[in-house]
Tab-separated table of C-alpha atoms in Angstrom:
chain	number	residue	atom	x	y	z
A	1	UNK	CA	-13.953	12.837	13.641
A	2	UNK	CA	-13.347	9.095	13.785
A	3	UNK	CA	-12.672	7.556	10.376
A	4	UNK	CA	-11.648	3.939	9.814
A	5	UNK	CA	-8.377	3.011	8.143
A	6	UNK	CA	-10.231	1.393	5.279
A	7	UNK	CA	-12.227	4.581	4.830
A	8	UNK	CA	-9.038	6.608	4.545
A	9	UNK	CA	-7.536	4.178	2.041
A	10	UNK	CA	-10.671	4.438	-0.089
A	11	UNK	CA	-10.463	8.212	0.198
A	12	UNK	CA	-6.908	8.168	-1.137
A	13	UNK	CA	-8.038	6.226	-4.189
A	14	UNK	CA	-10.657	8.866	-4.878
A	15	UNK	CA	-8.012	11.592	-4.596
A	16	UNK	CA	-6.065	9.826	-7.335
A	17	UNK	CA	-8.990	10.300	-9.707
A	18	UNK	CA	-8.753	14.037	-9.196
A	19	UNK	CA	-5.069	13.948	-10.050
A	20	UNK	CA	-5.760	11.911	-13.194
A	21	UNK	CA	-8.403	14.376	-14.328
A	22	UNK	CA	-5.919	17.249	-14.309
A	23	UNK	CA	-3.624	15.638	-16.905
A	24	UNK	CA	-3.906	16.104	-20.684
A	25	UNK	CA	-5.574	13.200	-22.433
A	26	UNK	CA	-2.693	12.636	-24.843
A	27	UNK	CA	-0.560	11.473	-21.913
A	28	UNK	CA	-1.864	7.899	-22.026
A	29	UNK	CA	0.954	5.434	-21.444
A	30	UNK	CA	1.979	2.308	-23.297
A	31	UNK	CA	2.106	-1.363	-22.379
A	32	UNK	CA	-0.212	-3.362	-20.159
A	33	UNK	CA	-2.099	-6.641	-20.327
A	34	UNK	CA	-4.767	-8.154	-22.499
A	35	UNK	CA	-8.090	-9.413	-21.172
A	36	UNK	CA	-6.478	-12.640	-19.982
A	37	UNK	CA	-4.142	-10.677	-17.756
A	38	UNK	CA	-1.041	-11.815	-19.664
A	39	UNK	CA	1.329	-9.170	-20.979
A	40	UNK	CA	1.030	-8.508	-24.676
A	41	UNK	CA	3.258	-10.336	-27.136
A	42	UNK	CA	6.871	-9.597	-26.603
A	43	UNK	CA	6.795	-9.333	-22.816
A	44	UNK	CA	5.689	-12.733	-21.470
A	45	UNK	CA	3.721	-12.826	-18.245
A	46	UNK	CA	6.562	-14.220	-16.164
A	47	UNK	CA	9.656	-13.108	-18.096
A	48	UNK	CA	12.232	-11.357	-15.947
A	49	UNK	CA	14.739	-10.443	-18.657
A	50	UNK	CA	13.523	-8.470	-21.660
A	51	UNK	CA	14.823	-9.536	-25.043
A	52	UNK	CA	14.765	-6.239	-26.912
A	53	UNK	CA	17.715	-3.925	-26.519
A	54	UNK	CA	16.645	-1.235	-28.948
A	55	UNK	CA	14.518	1.690	-27.735
A	56	UNK	CA	10.906	1.551	-28.903
A	57	UNK	CA	9.918	5.044	-27.806
A	58	UNK	CA	10.595	8.080	-29.981
A	59	UNK	CA	11.434	11.546	-28.701
A	60	UNK	CA	8.077	12.725	-30.004
A	61	UNK	CA	6.302	10.257	-27.703
A	62	UNK	CA	8.130	11.577	-24.632
A	63	UNK	CA	7.371	15.223	-25.358
A	64	UNK	CA	5.560	16.816	-22.439
A	65	UNK	CA	6.962	14.462	-19.807
A	66	UNK	CA	9.565	15.654	-17.323
A	67	UNK	CA	13.089	14.344	-17.822
A	68	UNK	CA	14.772	12.679	-14.863
A	69	UNK	CA	16.639	15.870	-13.990
A	70	UNK	CA	13.444	17.908	-14.314
A	71	UNK	CA	11.603	15.433	-12.106
A	72	UNK	CA	14.336	15.584	-9.479
A	73	UNK	CA	14.183	19.391	-9.528
A	74	UNK	CA	10.387	19.224	-9.193
A	75	UNK	CA	10.662	16.915	-6.189
A	76	UNK	CA	13.225	19.116	-4.465
A	77	UNK	CA	11.171	22.189	-5.361
A	78	UNK	CA	8.118	20.589	-3.805
A	79	UNK	CA	10.099	19.939	-0.643
A	80	UNK	CA	11.078	23.613	-0.427
A	81	UNK	CA	7.584	24.893	-1.157
A	82	UNK	CA	5.729	22.462	1.107
A	83	UNK	CA	8.293	21.877	3.861
A	84	UNK	CA	5.613	22.234	6.546
A	85	UNK	CA	3.866	19.053	5.404
A	86	UNK	CA	6.589	17.098	3.619
A	87	UNK	CA	9.956	15.403	3.797
A	88	UNK	CA	12.137	14.409	0.845
A	89	UNK	CA	14.320	11.330	1.209
A	90	UNK	CA	15.974	8.668	-0.968
A	91	UNK	CA	15.530	4.915	-0.581
A	92	UNK	CA	18.513	4.017	-2.766
A	93	UNK	CA	19.869	4.350	-6.272
A	94	UNK	CA	19.193	2.826	-9.656
A	95	UNK	CA	21.695	0.745	-11.633
A	96	UNK	CA	23.059	3.930	-13.224
A	97	UNK	CA	23.165	5.794	-9.925
A	98	UNK	CA	20.009	7.900	-10.081
A	99	UNK	CA	18.576	8.494	-6.590
A	100	UNK	CA	15.134	7.046	-5.928
A	101	UNK	CA	13.497	10.082	-4.342
A	102	UNK	CA	10.441	9.770	-2.125
A	103	UNK	CA	8.040	12.522	-1.054
A	104	UNK	CA	6.523	11.992	2.372
A	105	UNK	CA	3.361	14.036	2.979
A	106	UNK	CA	2.102	14.389	6.563
A	107	UNK	CA	1.407	17.044	9.158
A	108	UNK	CA	4.309	15.490	11.085
A	109	UNK	CA	6.733	14.381	8.356
A	110	UNK	CA	9.558	12.146	9.492
A	111	UNK	CA	7.862	11.207	12.759
A	112	UNK	CA	6.514	7.799	13.720
A	113	UNK	CA	2.821	7.968	14.591
A	114	UNK	CA	-0.001	5.509	15.177
A	115	UNK	CA	-1.427	6.337	11.761
A	116	UNK	CA	-1.692	4.241	8.576
A	117	UNK	CA	1.139	4.685	6.090
A	118	UNK	CA	0.328	4.487	2.371
A	119	UNK	CA	2.784	4.428	-0.515
A	120	UNK	CA	2.434	5.206	-4.210
A	121	UNK	CA	4.954	3.992	-6.789
A	122	UNK	CA	5.129	5.214	-10.379
A	123	UNK	CA	7.143	4.397	-13.505
A	124	UNK	CA	7.968	0.779	-12.619
A	125	UNK	CA	8.209	0.184	-16.354
A	126	UNK	CA	10.376	2.739	-18.114
A	127	UNK	CA	7.896	3.068	-20.981
A	128	UNK	CA	4.974	3.890	-18.665
A	129	UNK	CA	5.679	7.481	-17.556
A	130	UNK	CA	2.151	8.701	-16.748
A	131	UNK	CA	2.531	7.702	-13.102
A	132	UNK	CA	5.453	10.098	-12.667
A	133	UNK	CA	3.326	13.062	-13.642
A	134	UNK	CA	0.196	11.906	-11.789
A	135	UNK	CA	2.023	11.422	-8.494
A	136	UNK	CA	3.576	14.885	-8.649
A	137	UNK	CA	0.079	16.258	-9.341
A	138	UNK	CA	-1.209	14.385	-6.290
A	139	UNK	CA	1.538	15.750	-4.043
A	140	UNK	CA	0.917	19.328	-5.148
A	141	UNK	CA	-2.864	18.919	-4.797
A	142	UNK	CA	-2.409	17.881	-1.170
A	143	UNK	CA	0.020	20.726	-0.481
A	144	UNK	CA	-2.094	23.385	-2.194
A	145	UNK	CA	-5.359	22.316	-0.539
A	146	UNK	CA	-4.184	21.496	2.965
A	147	UNK	CA	-6.289	23.485	5.466
A	148	UNK	CA	-8.166	25.273	2.696
A	149	UNK	CA	-9.680	22.848	0.191
A	150	UNK	CA	-13.485	23.086	-0.097
A	151	UNK	CA	-14.250	19.390	-0.713
A	152	UNK	CA	-15.021	18.461	2.888
A	153	UNK	CA	-11.345	19.103	3.678
A	154	UNK	CA	-10.272	15.805	2.077
A	155	UNK	CA	-6.679	16.959	1.647
A	156	UNK	CA	-6.571	18.082	5.264
A	157	UNK	CA	-7.971	14.772	6.512
A	158	UNK	CA	-5.350	12.846	4.559
A	159	UNK	CA	-2.409	15.023	5.603
A	160	UNK	CA	-3.370	15.010	9.272
A	161	UNK	CA	-4.381	11.365	9.612
A	162	UNK	CA	-1.992	9.445	7.357
A	163	UNK	CA	1.629	9.265	6.278
A	164	UNK	CA	1.685	9.286	2.485
A	165	UNK	CA	4.937	8.210	0.791
A	166	UNK	CA	5.234	8.918	-2.940
A	167	UNK	CA	7.943	7.447	-5.196
A	168	UNK	CA	7.337	9.100	-8.589
A	169	UNK	CA	9.786	6.845	-10.431
A	170	UNK	CA	11.118	3.420	-9.551
A	171	UNK	CA	12.807	3.070	-12.934
A	172	UNK	CA	14.526	6.332	-13.911
A	173	UNK	CA	17.086	4.442	-16.005
A	174	UNK	CA	14.432	2.723	-18.098
A	175	UNK	CA	12.730	6.039	-18.714
A	176	UNK	CA	16.012	7.659	-19.765
A	177	UNK	CA	16.809	4.714	-22.058
A	178	UNK	CA	13.282	4.800	-23.528
A	179	UNK	CA	12.581	1.178	-22.737
A	180	UNK	CA	10.511	-1.030	-20.452
A	181	UNK	CA	13.244	-2.619	-18.336
A	182	UNK	CA	15.919	-0.987	-16.202
A	183	UNK	CA	19.540	-0.338	-17.229
A	184	UNK	CA	20.187	-4.099	-17.052
A	185	UNK	CA	17.124	-4.684	-19.221
A	186	UNK	CA	15.322	-6.443	-16.356
A	187	UNK	CA	11.555	-6.147	-15.974
A	188	UNK	CA	11.348	-4.729	-12.446
A	189	UNK	CA	7.668	-5.579	-12.265
A	190	UNK	CA	8.627	-9.262	-12.199
A	191	UNK	CA	11.819	-9.025	-10.168
A	192	UNK	CA	10.249	-9.317	-6.704
A	193	UNK	CA	10.025	-12.441	-4.520
A	194	UNK	CA	7.048	-14.491	-5.652
A	195	UNK	CA	5.278	-17.364	-3.905
A	196	UNK	CA	4.780	-19.119	-7.226
A	197	UNK	CA	8.325	-18.525	-8.530
A	198	UNK	CA	10.882	-19.353	-5.815
A	199	UNK	CA	13.734	-18.513	-8.201
A	200	UNK	CA	13.077	-14.886	-7.256
A	201	UNK	CA	13.479	-15.468	-3.522
A	202	UNK	CA	17.249	-14.921	-3.522
A	203	UNK	CA	17.409	-11.224	-2.616
A	204	UNK	CA	21.071	-10.807	-3.542
A	205	UNK	CA	20.188	-11.516	-7.190
A	206	UNK	CA	17.500	-8.847	-7.330
A	207	UNK	CA	18.045	-5.496	-9.029
A	208	UNK	CA	19.116	-2.494	-6.899
A	209	UNK	CA	15.758	-0.801	-7.524
A	210	UNK	CA	13.923	-3.930	-6.338
A	211	UNK	CA	16.090	-4.287	-3.238
A	212	UNK	CA	15.464	-0.629	-2.425
A	213	UNK	CA	11.692	-1.220	-2.456
A	214	UNK	CA	12.002	-4.364	-0.327
A	215	UNK	CA	14.118	-2.561	2.294
A	216	UNK	CA	11.728	0.389	2.201
A	217	UNK	CA	8.754	-1.861	2.940
A	218	UNK	CA	10.588	-3.449	5.860
A	219	UNK	CA	11.426	-0.051	7.354
A	220	UNK	CA	8.095	1.730	6.963
A	221	UNK	CA	5.520	-1.055	7.505
A	222	UNK	CA	2.997	0.327	5.035
A	223	UNK	CA	-0.680	-0.315	5.583
A	224	UNK	CA	-1.363	-0.422	1.838
A	225	UNK	CA	0.139	0.594	-1.472
A	226	UNK	CA	-0.702	1.440	-5.063
A	227	UNK	CA	1.522	1.058	-8.113
A	228	UNK	CA	0.572	3.111	-11.180
A	229	UNK	CA	1.124	1.471	-14.558
A	230	UNK	CA	-0.111	2.312	-18.037
A	231	UNK	CA	-1.834	0.631	-20.930
A	232	UNK	CA	-5.021	-0.846	-19.433
A	233	UNK	CA	-7.925	0.867	-17.720
A	234	UNK	CA	-8.314	-1.432	-14.717
A	235	UNK	CA	-7.763	-1.588	-10.961
A	236	UNK	CA	-5.771	-4.735	-10.197
A	237	UNK	CA	-5.422	-6.425	-6.812
A	238	UNK	CA	-3.474	-9.441	-5.339
A	239	UNK	CA	-2.622	-12.272	-5.716
A	240	UNK	CA	-0.294	-12.033	-8.682
A	241	UNK	CA	-0.160	-15.369	-10.432
A	242	UNK	CA	-0.936	-19.035	-9.778
A	243	UNK	CA	0.687	-22.450	-9.820
A	244	UNK	CA	-1.649	-23.770	-12.471
A	245	UNK	CA	-1.470	-20.941	-14.993
A	246	UNK	CA	-4.689	-19.362	-13.754
A	247	UNK	CA	-6.948	-22.381	-13.914
A	248	UNK	CA	-7.770	-21.642	-10.287
A	249	UNK	CA	-8.303	-18.357	-8.477
A	250	UNK	CA	-5.863	-17.801	-5.615
A	251	UNK	CA	-7.408	-15.233	-3.311
A	252	UNK	CA	-5.061	-13.607	-0.811
A	253	UNK	CA	-5.912	-13.504	2.934
A	254	UNK	CA	-7.332	-9.983	2.514
A	255	UNK	CA	-9.153	-10.759	-0.733
A	256	UNK	CA	-12.463	-9.157	0.264
A	257	UNK	CA	-10.754	-5.960	1.386
A	258	UNK	CA	-8.731	-5.631	-1.812
A	259	UNK	CA	-11.755	-6.339	-3.989
A	260	UNK	CA	-13.644	-3.629	-2.134
A	261	UNK	CA	-10.843	-1.078	-2.499
A	262	UNK	CA	-10.421	-1.844	-6.197
A	263	UNK	CA	-14.183	-1.539	-6.696
A	264	UNK	CA	-14.327	1.836	-4.909
A	265	UNK	CA	-11.655	3.136	-7.263
A	266	UNK	CA	-13.285	1.699	-10.384
A	267	UNK	CA	-16.800	2.864	-9.518
A	268	UNK	CA	-15.485	6.382	-9.019
A	269	UNK	CA	-14.037	6.359	-12.549
A	270	UNK	CA	-16.802	6.406	-15.152
A	271	UNK	CA	-14.906	4.761	-18.014
A	272	UNK	CA	-13.198	2.171	-15.834
A	273	UNK	CA	-16.411	1.022	-14.186
A	274	UNK	CA	-18.040	0.450	-17.599
A	275	UNK	CA	-15.150	-1.640	-18.909
A	276	UNK	CA	-16.131	-4.372	-21.359
A	277	UNK	CA	-12.708	-5.981	-21.012
A	278	UNK	CA	-12.601	-6.275	-17.218
A	279	UNK	CA	-15.810	-7.002	-15.305
A	280	UNK	CA	-16.525	-4.039	-13.062
A	281	UNK	CA	-13.221	-2.484	-14.116
A	282	UNK	CA	-11.272	-4.654	-11.675
A	283	UNK	CA	-9.141	-7.805	-11.856
A	284	UNK	CA	-6.710	-9.684	-9.654
A	285	UNK	CA	-3.184	-8.900	-10.747
A	286	UNK	CA	-0.749	-11.167	-12.520
A	287	UNK	CA	2.530	-9.430	-11.760
A	288	UNK	CA	4.176	-7.085	-9.281
A	289	UNK	CA	5.219	-7.252	-5.654
A	290	UNK	CA	5.772	-3.554	-5.027
A	291	UNK	CA	3.227	-3.424	-2.232
A	292	UNK	CA	-0.125	-4.530	-0.953
A	293	UNK	CA	-2.413	-3.214	-3.657
A	294	UNK	CA	-1.552	-2.574	-7.282
A	295	UNK	CA	-3.305	-0.157	-9.596
A	296	UNK	CA	-2.879	-0.191	-13.352
A	297	UNK	CA	-4.569	2.784	-14.980
A	298	UNK	CA	-4.360	4.773	-18.182
A	299	UNK	CA	-6.169	7.910	-19.232
A	300	UNK	CA	-8.983	7.643	-21.749
């Protein structure tokens, strides 16, 4: 069966909805942007260094989420259970030395093929842990349904025709410290090179987590990407910012494609598509360089 790359990317977005649906509703994450796209209050839209040092998240709020050690065990356990369609590898370490584990899902893991590669990144902000859980759900859904799922073999099509790379947590230190930034209190979401902020172009000054993502992108040549955040029910797409503080829309070269992909995701999510805050449940993004497409979603 011949299926276009764009069709497969849209299919992956639909699979995410299934993973979201399997999570308890009380798992909604914190943070996010207001209707203008600017981060709320204490985290300015373009601030790289966070001012608060004190944790804002209580132990009660983290109940039900896997700890970093539990997440690492889950990732390694997935690799053992699903070794026929997966490979576990690390792209680097955090400031405090936690490995940044990636799950590759494919019928030929570790091999280079003429197939689109797609990456998911979760937990960029330490106080937005929903993505960690969702991405593990997605990995297990693919493993459990490969060759046997009833929904037109969607899992099988994805496993056999794409290379899916899943990084459940980019910011394990922030999660452990119960705060938004990493161990150096840097907002990783705004630590990437940015066409509108050349101060970020010096790679040697970037955080180790950021450099790991940049090197990863250079090595794997991903076709597209999604970053899961929490706090707003919206599918965001590039570009991320402007020279004139958003008085003008700066569409990226693939603007039509990204709008389409974001719309497919939103229209497949009942609450997102009916958003009164974001027209059509989509909006161009204002921060983040972790890949080609960026998704910010919270359960409702």
